[in-house]
Amino acid sequence: MLPLVGAELTPVQLYRHLLRCCRKLPTPAMQQHYRHAIRQGYNSHSDEDDPERIQMIIQRAVADAEWILNKYKKKE
């Protein structure tokens, strides 16, 4: 479910993508937990100004989101 495969995401696009991924989680408690984690991660990296580091963070966040969605998809 990578958004815009091959394109670089901005931090705001990443944030929106991750929130949309939360809607696919099975329970409201999980959705709330991961929404909180996403907000905390966004706030903790908001002062980052190195473009390479930002892209590394974005790539890692997308990969982690895919892993989490696949983890819960297999349990259904």
mmCIF file of N, CA and C in Angstrom:
data_model
loop_
_atom_site.group_PDB
_atom_site.id
_atom_site.type_symbol
_atom_site.label_atom_id
_atom_site.label_comp_id
_atom_site.label_asym_id
_atom_site.label_seq_id
_atom_site.Cartn_x
_atom_site.Cartn_y
_atom_site.Cartn_z
ATOM 1 N N MET A 1 0.811 -1.191 0.000
ATOM 2 C CA MET A 1 0.000 0.000 0.000
ATOM 3 C C MET A 1 0.856 1.257 0.000
ATOM 4 N N LEU A 2 1.924 1.244 -0.672
ATOM 5 C CA LEU A 2 2.764 2.422 -0.708
ATOM 6 C C LEU A 2 2.101 3.518 -1.521
ATOM 7 N N PRO A 3 2.019 4.701 -0.965
ATOM 8 C CA PRO A 3 1.448 5.810 -1.724
ATOM 9 C C PRO A 3 2.467 6.342 -2.718
ATOM 10 N N LEU A 4 2.034 6.621 -3.901
ATOM 11 C CA LEU A 4 2.900 7.224 -4.910
ATOM 12 C C LEU A 4 4.223 6.474 -5.036
ATOM 13 N N VAL A 5 4.147 5.224 -5.378
ATOM 14 C CA VAL A 5 5.340 4.381 -5.475
ATOM 15 C C VAL A 5 6.365 5.052 -6.378
ATOM 16 N N GLY A 6 7.577 5.169 -5.887
ATOM 17 C CA GLY A 6 8.655 5.785 -6.645
ATOM 18 C C GLY A 6 8.792 7.283 -6.399
ATOM 19 N N ALA A 7 7.832 7.888 -5.732
ATOM 20 C CA ALA A 7 7.894 9.319 -5.457
ATOM 21 C C ALA A 7 8.294 9.531 -3.998
ATOM 22 N N GLU A 8 8.875 10.669 -3.734
ATOM 23 C CA GLU A 8 9.235 11.000 -2.364
ATOM 24 C C GLU A 8 8.046 11.660 -1.682
ATOM 25 N N LEU A 9 7.760 11.214 -0.477
ATOM 26 C CA LEU A 9 6.664 11.782 0.301
ATOM 27 C C LEU A 9 7.165 12.956 1.118
ATOM 28 N N THR A 10 6.300 13.907 1.333
ATOM 29 C CA THR A 10 6.608 14.967 2.286
ATOM 30 C C THR A 10 6.190 14.466 3.663
ATOM 31 N N PRO A 11 6.667 15.083 4.721
ATOM 32 C CA PRO A 11 6.246 14.656 6.064
ATOM 33 C C PRO A 11 4.727 14.721 6.265
ATOM 34 N N VAL A 12 4.077 15.717 5.716
ATOM 35 C CA VAL A 12 2.624 15.828 5.876
ATOM 36 C C VAL A 12 1.920 14.709 5.113
ATOM 37 N N GLN A 13 2.394 14.382 3.916
ATOM 38 C CA GLN A 13 1.809 13.272 3.159
ATOM 39 C C GLN A 13 1.991 11.960 3.906
ATOM 40 N N LEU A 14 3.162 11.789 4.515
ATOM 41 C CA LEU A 14 3.414 10.592 5.307
ATOM 42 C C LEU A 14 2.433 10.518 6.474
ATOM 43 N N TYR A 15 2.258 11.611 7.178
ATOM 44 C CA TYR A 15 1.360 11.661 8.327
ATOM 45 C C TYR A 15 -0.050 11.250 7.915
ATOM 46 N N ARG A 16 -0.540 11.802 6.817
ATOM 47 C CA ARG A 16 -1.873 11.468 6.324
ATOM 48 C C ARG A 16 -1.960 9.990 5.922
ATOM 49 N N HIS A 17 -0.928 9.488 5.257
ATOM 50 C CA HIS A 17 -0.906 8.083 4.851
ATOM 51 C C HIS A 17 -0.972 7.170 6.073
ATOM 52 N N LEU A 18 -0.193 7.484 7.093
ATOM 53 C CA LEU A 18 -0.173 6.637 8.282
ATOM 54 C C LEU A 18 -1.511 6.669 9.018
ATOM 55 N N LEU A 19 -2.155 7.844 9.059
ATOM 56 C CA LEU A 19 -3.472 7.914 9.692
ATOM 57 C C LEU A 19 -4.497 7.093 8.912
ATOM 58 N N ARG A 20 -4.398 7.100 7.583
ATOM 59 C CA ARG A 20 -5.296 6.276 6.776
ATOM 60 C C ARG A 20 -5.038 4.788 7.029
ATOM 61 N N CYS A 21 -3.795 4.422 7.223
ATOM 62 C CA CYS A 21 -3.466 3.028 7.525
ATOM 63 C C CYS A 21 -4.082 2.598 8.856
ATOM 64 N N CYS A 22 -4.170 3.510 9.807
ATOM 65 C CA CYS A 22 -4.756 3.185 11.114
ATOM 66 C C CYS A 22 -6.201 2.742 10.977
ATOM 67 N N ARG A 23 -6.911 3.288 10.006
ATOM 68 C CA ARG A 23 -8.320 2.916 9.819
ATOM 69 C C ARG A 23 -8.482 1.449 9.450
ATOM 70 N N LYS A 24 -7.432 0.834 8.962
ATOM 71 C CA LYS A 24 -7.500 -0.561 8.527
ATOM 72 C C LYS A 24 -7.237 -1.548 9.664
ATOM 73 N N LEU A 25 -6.859 -1.045 10.829
ATOM 74 C CA LEU A 25 -6.600 -1.923 11.965
ATOM 75 C C LEU A 25 -7.917 -2.443 12.526
ATOM 76 N N PRO A 26 -7.899 -3.643 13.100
ATOM 77 C CA PRO A 26 -9.150 -4.307 13.455
ATOM 78 C C PRO A 26 -9.957 -3.704 14.611
ATOM 79 N N THR A 27 -9.322 -3.151 15.624
ATOM 80 C CA THR A 27 -10.100 -2.661 16.766
ATOM 81 C C THR A 27 -9.865 -1.168 16.991
ATOM 82 N N PRO A 28 -10.857 -0.497 17.556
ATOM 83 C CA PRO A 28 -10.686 0.928 17.870
ATOM 84 C C PRO A 28 -9.533 1.194 18.838
ATOM 85 N N ALA A 29 -9.288 0.289 19.764
ATOM 86 C CA ALA A 29 -8.179 0.466 20.708
ATOM 87 C C ALA A 29 -6.832 0.475 19.979
ATOM 88 N N MET A 30 -6.666 -0.433 19.022
ATOM 89 C CA MET A 30 -5.428 -0.458 18.232
ATOM 90 C C MET A 30 -5.295 0.807 17.405
ATOM 91 N N GLN A 31 -6.391 1.223 16.805
ATOM 92 C CA GLN A 31 -6.376 2.435 15.992
ATOM 93 C C GLN A 31 -5.936 3.630 16.835
ATOM 94 N N GLN A 32 -6.504 3.750 18.019
ATOM 95 C CA GLN A 32 -6.151 4.866 18.906
ATOM 96 C C GLN A 32 -4.686 4.792 19.323
ATOM 97 N N HIS A 33 -4.218 3.592 19.653
ATOM 98 C CA HIS A 33 -2.825 3.415 20.066
ATOM 99 C C HIS A 33 -1.863 3.876 18.964
ATOM 100 N N TYR A 34 -2.096 3.412 17.739
ATOM 101 C CA TYR A 34 -1.184 3.750 16.651
ATOM 102 C C TYR A 34 -1.330 5.208 16.213
ATOM 103 N N ARG A 35 -2.534 5.783 16.298
ATOM 104 C CA ARG A 35 -2.678 7.223 16.007
ATOM 105 C C ARG A 35 -1.850 8.047 16.979
ATOM 106 N N HIS A 36 -1.873 7.640 18.255
ATOM 107 C CA HIS A 36 -1.071 8.342 19.264
ATOM 108 C C HIS A 36 0.422 8.188 18.958
ATOM 109 N N ALA A 37 0.843 6.980 18.597
ATOM 110 C CA ALA A 37 2.258 6.744 18.275
ATOM 111 C C ALA A 37 2.688 7.549 17.053
ATOM 112 N N ILE A 38 1.809 7.667 16.067
ATOM 113 C CA ILE A 38 2.120 8.439 14.865
ATOM 114 C C ILE A 38 2.305 9.908 15.215
ATOM 115 N N ARG A 39 1.393 10.449 16.023
ATOM 116 C CA ARG A 39 1.498 11.850 16.423
ATOM 117 C C ARG A 39 2.787 12.093 17.210
ATOM 118 N N GLN A 40 3.120 11.199 18.121
ATOM 119 C CA GLN A 40 4.338 11.347 18.913
ATOM 120 C C GLN A 40 5.581 11.318 18.018
ATOM 121 N N GLY A 41 5.602 10.407 17.060
ATOM 122 C CA GLY A 41 6.739 10.336 16.134
ATOM 123 C C GLY A 41 6.850 11.585 15.284
ATOM 124 N N TYR A 42 5.708 12.076 14.825
ATOM 125 C CA TYR A 42 5.706 13.295 14.009
ATOM 126 C C TYR A 42 6.232 14.477 14.824
ATOM 127 N N ASN A 43 5.761 14.597 16.050
ATOM 128 C CA ASN A 43 6.211 15.707 16.905
ATOM 129 C C ASN A 43 7.683 15.586 17.266
ATOM 130 N N SER A 44 8.160 14.384 17.505
ATOM 131 C CA SER A 44 9.551 14.222 17.917
ATOM 132 C C SER A 44 10.534 14.496 16.782
ATOM 133 N N HIS A 45 10.084 14.354 15.532
ATOM 134 C CA HIS A 45 10.973 14.599 14.393
ATOM 135 C C HIS A 45 10.658 15.904 13.671
ATOM 136 N N SER A 46 9.817 16.741 14.244
ATOM 137 C CA SER A 46 9.392 17.961 13.550
ATOM 138 C C SER A 46 10.527 18.967 13.362
ATOM 139 N N ASP A 47 11.581 18.881 14.173
ATOM 140 C CA ASP A 47 12.687 19.830 14.041
ATOM 141 C C ASP A 47 13.808 19.326 13.127
ATOM 142 N N GLU A 48 13.623 18.163 12.531
ATOM 143 C CA GLU A 48 14.635 17.588 11.628
ATOM 144 C C GLU A 48 14.722 18.434 10.359
ATOM 145 N N ASP A 49 15.957 18.779 9.949
ATOM 146 C CA ASP A 49 16.110 19.627 8.763
ATOM 147 C C ASP A 49 17.015 19.033 7.684
ATOM 148 N N ASP A 50 17.589 17.875 7.937
ATOM 149 C CA ASP A 50 18.440 17.216 6.944
ATOM 150 C C ASP A 50 17.553 16.413 5.984
ATOM 151 N N PRO A 51 17.513 16.777 4.696
ATOM 152 C CA PRO A 51 16.631 16.090 3.739
ATOM 153 C C PRO A 51 16.874 14.580 3.640
ATOM 154 N N GLU A 52 18.127 14.150 3.720
ATOM 155 C CA GLU A 52 18.424 12.723 3.650
ATOM 156 C C GLU A 52 17.864 11.990 4.865
ATOM 157 N N ARG A 53 18.045 12.592 6.018
ATOM 158 C CA ARG A 53 17.532 11.987 7.258
ATOM 159 C C ARG A 53 15.999 11.926 7.223
ATOM 160 N N ILE A 54 15.368 12.965 6.727
ATOM 161 C CA ILE A 54 13.904 12.990 6.631
ATOM 162 C C ILE A 54 13.421 11.857 5.738
ATOM 163 N N GLN A 55 14.073 11.662 4.592
ATOM 164 C CA GLN A 55 13.675 10.581 3.690
ATOM 165 C C GLN A 55 13.913 9.209 4.323
ATOM 166 N N MET A 56 14.973 9.056 5.114
ATOM 167 C CA MET A 56 15.214 7.805 5.822
ATOM 168 C C MET A 56 14.093 7.529 6.818
ATOM 169 N N ILE A 57 13.690 8.560 7.541
ATOM 170 C CA ILE A 57 12.608 8.421 8.521
ATOM 171 C C ILE A 57 11.309 8.053 7.818
ATOM 172 N N ILE A 58 11.032 8.700 6.697
ATOM 173 C CA ILE A 58 9.809 8.429 5.945
ATOM 174 C C ILE A 58 9.797 6.994 5.431
ATOM 175 N N GLN A 59 10.906 6.551 4.853
ATOM 176 C CA GLN A 59 10.975 5.180 4.336
ATOM 177 C C GLN A 59 10.771 4.156 5.446
ATOM 178 N N ARG A 60 11.381 4.427 6.585
ATOM 179 C CA ARG A 60 11.244 3.508 7.721
ATOM 180 C C ARG A 60 9.803 3.484 8.239
ATOM 181 N N ALA A 61 9.161 4.642 8.301
ATOM 182 C CA ALA A 61 7.780 4.720 8.784
ATOM 183 C C ALA A 61 6.826 3.972 7.862
ATOM 184 N N VAL A 62 7.019 4.100 6.553
ATOM 185 C CA VAL A 62 6.163 3.394 5.594
ATOM 186 C C VAL A 62 6.380 1.882 5.722
ATOM 187 N N ALA A 63 7.615 1.459 5.847
ATOM 188 C CA ALA A 63 7.911 0.028 5.995
ATOM 189 C C ALA A 63 7.308 -0.513 7.296
ATOM 190 N N ASP A 64 7.412 0.247 8.378
ATOM 191 C CA ASP A 64 6.847 -0.182 9.655
ATOM 192 C C ASP A 64 5.325 -0.282 9.574
ATOM 193 N N ALA A 65 4.696 0.672 8.896
ATOM 194 C CA ALA A 65 3.238 0.646 8.747
ATOM 195 C C ALA A 65 2.807 -0.589 7.963
ATOM 196 N N GLU A 66 3.524 -0.914 6.902
ATOM 197 C CA GLU A 66 3.218 -2.108 6.119
ATOM 198 C C GLU A 66 3.355 -3.362 6.973
ATOM 199 N N TRP A 67 4.398 -3.416 7.788
ATOM 200 C CA TRP A 67 4.629 -4.575 8.641
ATOM 201 C C TRP A 67 3.482 -4.731 9.642
ATOM 202 N N ILE A 68 3.070 -3.633 10.251
ATOM 203 C CA ILE A 68 1.984 -3.686 11.235
ATOM 204 C C ILE A 68 0.680 -4.133 10.579
ATOM 205 N N LEU A 69 0.364 -3.568 9.416
ATOM 206 C CA LEU A 69 -0.864 -3.966 8.727
ATOM 207 C C LEU A 69 -0.833 -5.442 8.339
ATOM 208 N N ASN A 70 0.309 -5.919 7.862
ATOM 209 C CA ASN A 70 0.433 -7.336 7.501
ATOM 210 C C ASN A 70 0.324 -8.234 8.731
ATOM 211 N N LYS A 71 0.866 -7.784 9.842
ATOM 212 C CA LYS A 71 0.813 -8.556 11.089
ATOM 213 C C LYS A 71 -0.628 -8.800 11.512
ATOM 214 N N TYR A 72 -1.447 -7.771 11.483
ATOM 215 C CA TYR A 72 -2.839 -7.908 11.914
ATOM 216 C C TYR A 72 -3.724 -8.512 10.835
ATOM 217 N N LYS A 73 -3.343 -8.412 9.598
ATOM 218 C CA LYS A 73 -4.120 -8.999 8.515
ATOM 219 C C LYS A 73 -4.054 -10.526 8.577
ATOM 220 N N LYS A 74 -2.899 -11.055 8.967
ATOM 221 C CA LYS A 74 -2.726 -12.496 9.038
ATOM 222 C C LYS A 74 -3.538 -13.121 10.167
ATOM 223 N N LYS A 75 -3.835 -12.362 11.214
ATOM 224 C CA LYS A 75 -4.563 -12.896 12.361
ATOM 225 C C LYS A 75 -6.047 -13.018 12.110
ATOM 226 N N GLU A 76 -6.568 -12.374 11.078
ATOM 227 C CA GLU A 76 -8.016 -12.398 10.824
ATOM 228 C C GLU A 76 -8.485 -13.714 10.305
#
